[in-house]
XYZ file of C-alpha atoms in Angstrom:
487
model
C 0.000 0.000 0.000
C 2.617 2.666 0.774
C 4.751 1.798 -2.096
C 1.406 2.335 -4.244
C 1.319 5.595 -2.761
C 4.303 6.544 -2.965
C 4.109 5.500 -6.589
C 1.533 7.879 -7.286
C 3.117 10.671 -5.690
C 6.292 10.660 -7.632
C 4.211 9.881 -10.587
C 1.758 13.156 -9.577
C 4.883 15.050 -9.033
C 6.732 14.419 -12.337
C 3.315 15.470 -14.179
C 3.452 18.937 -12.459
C 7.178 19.161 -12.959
C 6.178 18.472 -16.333
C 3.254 20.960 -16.352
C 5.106 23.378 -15.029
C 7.870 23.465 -17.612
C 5.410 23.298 -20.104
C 4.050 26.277 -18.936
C 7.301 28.467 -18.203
C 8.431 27.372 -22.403
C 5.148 28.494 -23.841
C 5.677 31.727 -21.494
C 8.940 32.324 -22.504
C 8.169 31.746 -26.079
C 5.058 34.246 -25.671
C 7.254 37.244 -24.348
C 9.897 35.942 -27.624
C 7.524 38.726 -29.510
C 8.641 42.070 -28.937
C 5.438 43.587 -28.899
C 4.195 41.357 -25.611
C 7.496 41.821 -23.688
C 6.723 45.812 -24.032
C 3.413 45.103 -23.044
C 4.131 43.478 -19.979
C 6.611 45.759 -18.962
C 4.062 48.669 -19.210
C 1.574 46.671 -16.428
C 4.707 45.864 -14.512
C 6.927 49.207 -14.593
C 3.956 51.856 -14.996
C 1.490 50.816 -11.802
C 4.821 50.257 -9.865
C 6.446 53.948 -10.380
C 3.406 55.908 -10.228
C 2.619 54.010 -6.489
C 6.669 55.038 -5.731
C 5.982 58.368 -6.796
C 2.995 58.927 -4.667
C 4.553 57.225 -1.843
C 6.825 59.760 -2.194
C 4.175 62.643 -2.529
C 2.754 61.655 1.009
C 5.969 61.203 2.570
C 8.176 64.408 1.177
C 5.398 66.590 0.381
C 7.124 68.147 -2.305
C 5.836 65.907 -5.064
C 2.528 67.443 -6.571
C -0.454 65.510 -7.118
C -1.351 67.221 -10.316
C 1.921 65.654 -11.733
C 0.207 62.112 -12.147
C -1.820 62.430 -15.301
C 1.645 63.595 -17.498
C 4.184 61.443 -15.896
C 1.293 58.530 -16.098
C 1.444 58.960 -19.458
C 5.169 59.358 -19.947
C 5.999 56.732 -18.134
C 3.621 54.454 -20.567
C 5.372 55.997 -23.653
C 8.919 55.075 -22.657
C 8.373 51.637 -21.658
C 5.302 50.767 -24.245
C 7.770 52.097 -27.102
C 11.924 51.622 -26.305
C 13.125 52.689 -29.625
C 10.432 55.092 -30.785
C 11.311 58.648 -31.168
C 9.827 59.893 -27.427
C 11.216 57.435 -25.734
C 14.567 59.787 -25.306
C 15.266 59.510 -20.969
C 16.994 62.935 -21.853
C 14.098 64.013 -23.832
C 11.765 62.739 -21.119
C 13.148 64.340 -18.345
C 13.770 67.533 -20.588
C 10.818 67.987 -22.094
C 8.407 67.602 -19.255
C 10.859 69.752 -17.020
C 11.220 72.151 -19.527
C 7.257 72.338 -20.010
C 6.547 72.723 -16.189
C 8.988 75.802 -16.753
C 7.477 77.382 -19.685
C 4.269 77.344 -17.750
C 5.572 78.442 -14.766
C 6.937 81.731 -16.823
C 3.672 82.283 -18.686
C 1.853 82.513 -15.131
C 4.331 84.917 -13.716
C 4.444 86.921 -16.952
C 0.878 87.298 -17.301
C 0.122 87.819 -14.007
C 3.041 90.395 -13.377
C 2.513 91.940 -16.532
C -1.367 92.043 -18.197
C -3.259 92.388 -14.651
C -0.579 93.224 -12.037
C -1.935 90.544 -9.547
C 0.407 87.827 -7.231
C 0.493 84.553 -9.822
C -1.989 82.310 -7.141
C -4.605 84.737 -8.080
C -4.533 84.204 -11.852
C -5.708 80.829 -11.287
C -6.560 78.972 -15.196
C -6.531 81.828 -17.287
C -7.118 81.187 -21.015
C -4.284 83.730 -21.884
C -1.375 82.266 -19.684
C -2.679 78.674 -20.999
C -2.229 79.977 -24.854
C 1.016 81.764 -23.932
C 2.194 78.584 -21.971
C 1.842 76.080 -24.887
C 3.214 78.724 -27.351
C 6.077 79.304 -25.286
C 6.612 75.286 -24.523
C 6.176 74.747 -28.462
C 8.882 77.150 -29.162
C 11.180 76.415 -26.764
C 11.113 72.638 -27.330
C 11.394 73.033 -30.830
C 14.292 75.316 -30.872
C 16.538 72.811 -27.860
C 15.226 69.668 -29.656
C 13.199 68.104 -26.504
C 9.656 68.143 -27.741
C 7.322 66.239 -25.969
C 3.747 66.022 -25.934
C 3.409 65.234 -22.637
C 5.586 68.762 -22.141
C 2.324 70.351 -22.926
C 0.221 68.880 -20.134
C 2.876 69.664 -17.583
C 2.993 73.406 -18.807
C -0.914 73.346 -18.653
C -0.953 72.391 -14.839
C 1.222 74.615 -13.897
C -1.858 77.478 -14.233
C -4.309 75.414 -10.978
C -0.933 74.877 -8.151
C -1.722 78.321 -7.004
C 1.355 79.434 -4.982
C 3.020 75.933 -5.552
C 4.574 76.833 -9.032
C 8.012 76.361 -8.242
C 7.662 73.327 -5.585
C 5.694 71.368 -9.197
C 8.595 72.521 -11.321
C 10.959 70.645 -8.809
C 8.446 67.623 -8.400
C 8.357 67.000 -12.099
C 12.068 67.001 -12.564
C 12.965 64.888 -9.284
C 9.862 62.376 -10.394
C 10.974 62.172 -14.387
C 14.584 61.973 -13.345
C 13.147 58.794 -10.956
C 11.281 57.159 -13.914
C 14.150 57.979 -16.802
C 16.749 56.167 -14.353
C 14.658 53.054 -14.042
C 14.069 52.976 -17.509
C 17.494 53.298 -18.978
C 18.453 50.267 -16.037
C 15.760 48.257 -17.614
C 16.790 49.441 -21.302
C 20.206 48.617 -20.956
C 20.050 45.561 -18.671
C 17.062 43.986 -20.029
C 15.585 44.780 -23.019
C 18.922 45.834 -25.095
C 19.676 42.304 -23.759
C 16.620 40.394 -24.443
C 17.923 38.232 -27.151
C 20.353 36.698 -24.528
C 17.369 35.934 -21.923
C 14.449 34.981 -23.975
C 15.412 34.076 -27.491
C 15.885 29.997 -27.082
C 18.006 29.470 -30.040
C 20.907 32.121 -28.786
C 21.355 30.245 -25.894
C 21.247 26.635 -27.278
C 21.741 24.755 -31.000
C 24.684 24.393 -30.855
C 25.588 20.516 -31.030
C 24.102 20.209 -34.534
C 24.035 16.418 -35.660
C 23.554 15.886 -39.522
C 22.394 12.708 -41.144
C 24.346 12.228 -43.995
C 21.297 11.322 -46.433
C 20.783 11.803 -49.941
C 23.665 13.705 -52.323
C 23.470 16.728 -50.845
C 25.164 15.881 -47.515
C 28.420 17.227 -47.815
C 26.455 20.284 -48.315
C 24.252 19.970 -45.601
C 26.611 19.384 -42.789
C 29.219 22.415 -43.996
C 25.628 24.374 -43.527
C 25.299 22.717 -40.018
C 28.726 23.177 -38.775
C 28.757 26.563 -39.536
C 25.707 27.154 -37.461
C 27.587 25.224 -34.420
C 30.847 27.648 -35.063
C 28.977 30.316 -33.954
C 29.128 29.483 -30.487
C 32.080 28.738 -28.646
C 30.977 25.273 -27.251
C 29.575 24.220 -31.362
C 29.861 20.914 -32.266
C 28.997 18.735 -34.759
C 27.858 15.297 -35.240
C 27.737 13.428 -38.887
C 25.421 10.870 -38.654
C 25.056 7.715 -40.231
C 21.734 5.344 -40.429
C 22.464 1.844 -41.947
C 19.583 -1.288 -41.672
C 21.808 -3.674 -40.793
C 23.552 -4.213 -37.657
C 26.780 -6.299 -39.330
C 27.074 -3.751 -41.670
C 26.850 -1.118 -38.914
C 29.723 -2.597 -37.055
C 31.462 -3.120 -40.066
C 31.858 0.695 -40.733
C 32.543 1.482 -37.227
C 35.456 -0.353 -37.254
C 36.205 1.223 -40.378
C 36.022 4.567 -38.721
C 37.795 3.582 -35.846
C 40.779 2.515 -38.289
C 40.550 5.692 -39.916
C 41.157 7.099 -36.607
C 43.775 5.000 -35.711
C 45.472 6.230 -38.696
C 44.860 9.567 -38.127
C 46.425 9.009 -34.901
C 49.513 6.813 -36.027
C 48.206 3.620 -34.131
C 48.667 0.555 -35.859
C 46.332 -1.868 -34.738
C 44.428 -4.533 -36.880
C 40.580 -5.322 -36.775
C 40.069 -8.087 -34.459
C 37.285 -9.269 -37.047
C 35.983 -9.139 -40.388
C 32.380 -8.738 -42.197
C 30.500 -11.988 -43.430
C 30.043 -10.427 -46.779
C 32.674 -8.761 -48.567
C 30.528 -6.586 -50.961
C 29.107 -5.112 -47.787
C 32.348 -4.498 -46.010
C 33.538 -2.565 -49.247
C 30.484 -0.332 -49.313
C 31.224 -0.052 -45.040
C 34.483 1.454 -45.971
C 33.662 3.586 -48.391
C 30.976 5.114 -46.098
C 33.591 5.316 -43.160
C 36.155 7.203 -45.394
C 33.369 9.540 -46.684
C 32.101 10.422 -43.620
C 35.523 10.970 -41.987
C 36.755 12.484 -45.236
C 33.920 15.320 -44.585
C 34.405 15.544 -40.704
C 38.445 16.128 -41.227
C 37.497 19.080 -44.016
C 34.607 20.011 -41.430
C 37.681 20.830 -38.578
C 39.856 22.064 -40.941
C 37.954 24.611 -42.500
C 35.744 25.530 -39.819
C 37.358 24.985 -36.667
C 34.280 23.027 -35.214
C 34.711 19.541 -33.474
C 33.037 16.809 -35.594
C 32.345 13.322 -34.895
C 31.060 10.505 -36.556
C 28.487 7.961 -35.641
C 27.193 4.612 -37.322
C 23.280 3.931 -35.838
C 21.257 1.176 -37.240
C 18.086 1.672 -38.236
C 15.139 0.856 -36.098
C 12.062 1.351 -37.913
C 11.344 4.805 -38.521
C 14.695 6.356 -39.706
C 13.739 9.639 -38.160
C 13.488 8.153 -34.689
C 16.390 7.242 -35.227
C 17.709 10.480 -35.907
C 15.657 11.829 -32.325
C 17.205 8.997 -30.597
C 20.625 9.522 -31.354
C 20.623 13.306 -31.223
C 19.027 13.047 -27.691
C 22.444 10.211 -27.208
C 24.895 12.565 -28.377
C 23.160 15.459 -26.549
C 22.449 17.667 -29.701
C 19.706 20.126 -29.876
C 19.501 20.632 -33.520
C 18.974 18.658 -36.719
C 19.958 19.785 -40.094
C 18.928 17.163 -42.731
C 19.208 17.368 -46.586
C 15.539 18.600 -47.636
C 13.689 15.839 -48.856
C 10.548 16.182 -51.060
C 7.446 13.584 -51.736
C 5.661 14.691 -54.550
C 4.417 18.473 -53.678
C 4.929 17.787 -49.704
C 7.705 16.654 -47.628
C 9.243 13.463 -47.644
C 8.094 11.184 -44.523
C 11.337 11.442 -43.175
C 11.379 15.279 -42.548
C 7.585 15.347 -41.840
C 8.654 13.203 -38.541
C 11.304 15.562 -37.516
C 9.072 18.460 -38.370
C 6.520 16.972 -35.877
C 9.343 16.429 -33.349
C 10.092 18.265 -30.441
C 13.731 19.111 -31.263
C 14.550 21.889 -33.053
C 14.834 20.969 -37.213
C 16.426 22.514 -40.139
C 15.755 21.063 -43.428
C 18.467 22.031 -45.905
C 17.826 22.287 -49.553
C 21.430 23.097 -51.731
C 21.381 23.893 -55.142
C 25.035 25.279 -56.031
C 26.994 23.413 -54.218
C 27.630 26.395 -51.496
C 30.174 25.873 -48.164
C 29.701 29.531 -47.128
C 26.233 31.493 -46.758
C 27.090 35.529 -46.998
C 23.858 37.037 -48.085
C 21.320 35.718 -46.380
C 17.150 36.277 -46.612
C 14.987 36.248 -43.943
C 11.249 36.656 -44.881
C 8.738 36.635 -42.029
C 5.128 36.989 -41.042
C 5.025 38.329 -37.594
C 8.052 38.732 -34.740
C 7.407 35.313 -33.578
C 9.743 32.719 -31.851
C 10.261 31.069 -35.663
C 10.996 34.546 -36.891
C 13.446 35.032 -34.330
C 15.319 31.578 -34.655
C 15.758 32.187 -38.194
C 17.101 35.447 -37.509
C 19.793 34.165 -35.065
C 20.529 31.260 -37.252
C 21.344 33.294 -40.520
C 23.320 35.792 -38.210
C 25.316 32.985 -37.177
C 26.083 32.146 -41.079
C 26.268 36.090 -41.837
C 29.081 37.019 -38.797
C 30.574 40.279 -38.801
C 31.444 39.947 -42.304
C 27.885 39.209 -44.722
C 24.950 40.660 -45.110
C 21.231 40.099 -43.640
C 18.101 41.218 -44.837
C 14.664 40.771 -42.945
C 11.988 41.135 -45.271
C 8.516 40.871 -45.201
C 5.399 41.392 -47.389
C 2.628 43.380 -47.015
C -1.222 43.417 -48.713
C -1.996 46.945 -48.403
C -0.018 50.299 -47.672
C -1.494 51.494 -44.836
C 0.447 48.036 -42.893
C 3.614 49.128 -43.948
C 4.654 51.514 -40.561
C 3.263 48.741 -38.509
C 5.428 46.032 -40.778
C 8.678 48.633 -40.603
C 7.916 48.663 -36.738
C 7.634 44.886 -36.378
C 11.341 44.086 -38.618
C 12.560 46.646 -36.422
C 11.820 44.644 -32.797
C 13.188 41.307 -34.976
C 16.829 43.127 -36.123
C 17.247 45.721 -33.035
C 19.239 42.756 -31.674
C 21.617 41.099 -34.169
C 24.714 41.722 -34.064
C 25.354 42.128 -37.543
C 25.222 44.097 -41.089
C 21.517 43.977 -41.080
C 18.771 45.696 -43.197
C 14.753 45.398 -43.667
C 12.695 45.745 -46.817
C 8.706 45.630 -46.757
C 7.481 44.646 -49.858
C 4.039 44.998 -51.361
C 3.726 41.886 -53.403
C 3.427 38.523 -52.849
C 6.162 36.477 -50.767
C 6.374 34.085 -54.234
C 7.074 36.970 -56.463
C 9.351 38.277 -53.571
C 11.255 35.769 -53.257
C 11.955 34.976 -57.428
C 12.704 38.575 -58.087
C 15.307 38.704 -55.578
C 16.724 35.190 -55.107
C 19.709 35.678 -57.441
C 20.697 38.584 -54.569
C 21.444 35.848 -52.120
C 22.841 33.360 -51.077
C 20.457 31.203 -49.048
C 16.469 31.461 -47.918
C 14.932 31.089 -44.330
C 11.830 29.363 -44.225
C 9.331 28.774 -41.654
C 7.961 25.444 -41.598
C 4.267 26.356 -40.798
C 4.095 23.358 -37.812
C 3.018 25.918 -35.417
C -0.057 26.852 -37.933
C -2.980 24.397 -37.717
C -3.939 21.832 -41.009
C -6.753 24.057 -41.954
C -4.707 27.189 -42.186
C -2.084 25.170 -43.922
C -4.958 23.450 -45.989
C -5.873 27.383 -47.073
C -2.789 28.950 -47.335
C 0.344 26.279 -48.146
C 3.646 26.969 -46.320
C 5.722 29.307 -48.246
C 8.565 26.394 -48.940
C 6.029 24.300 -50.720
C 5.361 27.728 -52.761
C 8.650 28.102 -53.816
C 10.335 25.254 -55.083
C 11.826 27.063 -58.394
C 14.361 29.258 -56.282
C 18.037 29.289 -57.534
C 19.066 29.679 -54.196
C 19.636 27.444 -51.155
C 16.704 27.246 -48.920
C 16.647 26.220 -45.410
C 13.320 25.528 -44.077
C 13.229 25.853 -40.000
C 11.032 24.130 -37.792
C 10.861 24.577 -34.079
C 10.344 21.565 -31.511
């Protein structure tokens, strides 16, 4: 009875574990879109320094009340929009403080001036309210800290009564508050988001390649350069045979060519059955050690070889042995069944592990211009943006495109490429296009070197049913495509 129990418990336990990391992925792969991570901020940051500011107001009494509404809706336009043009700190604290001042000076000059009364008796006067956003517009405009939020600051200024100068200190002390937390957050966080949230940056970077079809030697260059880009990258070549005899028959093969590599002269302590299959072992073995030598040489990536047999399903095979050799990416020759995939890649594509089917058509080893078209900033978008910066480095070119159906989505597109690219480090520019993504994509495939795909597996089969992934679209390309699916 108590090991029953005690059963269930760890079994309970392991499905909450299990729940729970479900939950924190699909989280984490939620705030992967720009636009959601701002979002949050704004309900986090905004409620939290507008309660700090008024604890402040009831504790100093120097903060004014009538401060809320414009730093309220400051505070929203920094966080809501990081990189848009008011979300300046210097502008921010500027402009507002700058605002508070021009209205300050309109009160004193009208009052002092037009009806010779003491400023807390001029109280909202619809000439010191013109003069104050005149004076704000002028004055912002000529020092380059216009705000809009400048204007409602100025505007206040005209119903604190004797308090003018006590709200021209509040606003700057309370705007100087917000525009430090901000640039912490800015430069800690967000400017670093790619590091935290983006999966791919952080992982993929054992790559294992099954060495199917003729396009391997291809394929696995493509891979390793993806590992290089991280300093613990490594490759694995991958071979899946259907018979175990012949299986051990190449691994001995490989171990020879080892040995040889390593001067050790030591003999096979036993031979294949059948000698047709140990000659096709061996020339599998040298091939696949032949392209792991060149894949150290000319990358500088550590590659190593492995013979699996085949049991059933190749491509759980593939899972299997990645999950073995602890490799979080697979990068398989694309493989095509008519107008769909080939079974093969459809498994991996329905995998969890992450899945890059490569298509080569000239023969490339190096990937310099590279294409990224997307849909929306989501987590696919972003892999294939850090995977074709990882091909680009510091020396090719990326370009983010997307399409569009109508002009008046273009700012939104423009602001959407911009959250994607704000982060790679690399030569990186963004086109909106209105046409097609098939017409797209033949006009300007000559341009590059290599295509990023999404796979579609996080769309459901009716949307694919409507609208067929763009790879199936697009078979025609003269470039290299690499279609990217993520477990």
């Amino acid at each position: 009875m108590l090991a029953e129990l005690k059963r269930r418990l760890v079994a309970a336990r392991r499905r909450v574990y299990r729940l729970e990391r479900r939950e924190a992925e699909q989280l984490r792969k939620w705030l992967e879109t720009t636009n959601n991570l701002t979002h949050l901020s704004v309900l986090l940051f905004v409620p939290l320094l507008i309660a700090l500011v008024t604890l402040l107001a009831s504790t100093l009494g120097v903060v004014s009340f009538l401060l809320f509404p414009p730093l309220a809706s400051g505070t929203y336009t920094l966080f809501s929009d990081p990189e848009g043009r008011y979300s300046d700190p210097r502008k921010f604290v500027g402009g507002m403080t700058l605002g508070a001042l021009c209205g300050w000076a309109s009160v004193e000059f009208t009052a002092a001036y037009v009806y010779g009364v003491p400023p807390a008796e001029l109280g909202a006067h619809a000439g010191a309210a013109a003069l104050s956003v005149l004076l704000t517009g002028i004055v912002a405009w000529t020092v380059d800290l216009e705000l809009p939020t400048a204007f409602s600051t100025a505007l206040l200024v005209l119903i604190t009564g004797a308090g003018q100068l006590a709200y021209v200190v509040s606003v700057a002390l309370s705007t100087s508050l917000v525009a430090l937390v901000f640039v912490v957050w800015h430069h800690e966080f967000y400017s670093q988001r790619a590091r935290f949230l983006y999966q791919t940056t952080r992982a993929d970077d054992h790559v294992i390649v099954p060495m199917r079809g003729d396009r391997a030697a291809e394929t696995s260059m493509f891979g390793a350069r993806i590992a290089a880009a991280h300093d613990a990258g490594k490759v694995v070549l991958l071979d899946v045979v259907d018979d175990e005899d012949v299986a051990a028959v190449e691994r001995d093969a490989i171990s020879d060519a080892t040995r040889e590599r390593l001067d050790q002269d030591r003999t096979r302590e036993s031979e294949a059955e059948n000698e047709a299959e140990q000659q096709a072992a061996d020339a599998t073995a040298l091939e696949l050690e032949g392209q792991a030598d060149a894949i150290e040489t000319r990358i500088g990536v550590p590659c190593d070889v492995v013979v699996a047999v085949a049991d059933g399903d190749p491509a759980d095979t593939v899972l299997a042995t990645a999950e073995e050799t602890n490799s979080d990416l697979v990068v398989t020759p694309f493989e095509a069944n008519g107008s769909g995939l080939s079974p093969f890649v459809r498994s991996l594509f329905r995998s969890d592990m992450d899945a890059i089917a490569f298509r080569s058509t000239g023969g490339r080893t190096r990937w310099k211009r590279v294409m990224v078209p997307v849909r929306t900033a989501s987590d696919v978008a972003h892999a294939m943006v850090d995977y074709a910066r990882r091909l680009v480095g510091q020396t090719g070119s990326l370009s983010v495109c997307s399409c569009i159906d109508v002009e008046r989505d273009r700012r939104t597109t423009e602001s959407m490429l911009a959250d994607l690219t704000e982060t790679v480090d690399a030569r990186c520019e963004t086109r909106v296009s209105r046409s097609s993504v098939e017409s797209f994509l033949e006009r300007n495939d000559a341009h590059y070197d290599v295509v990023f795909l999404g796979a579609s597996t996080d769309r459901s089969a009716a949307s694919r049913f409507i609208s067929r992934p763009t790879f199936e679209r697009v078979r025609d390309l003269e470039t290299d495509i690499a279609v990217v699916h993520l477990g």
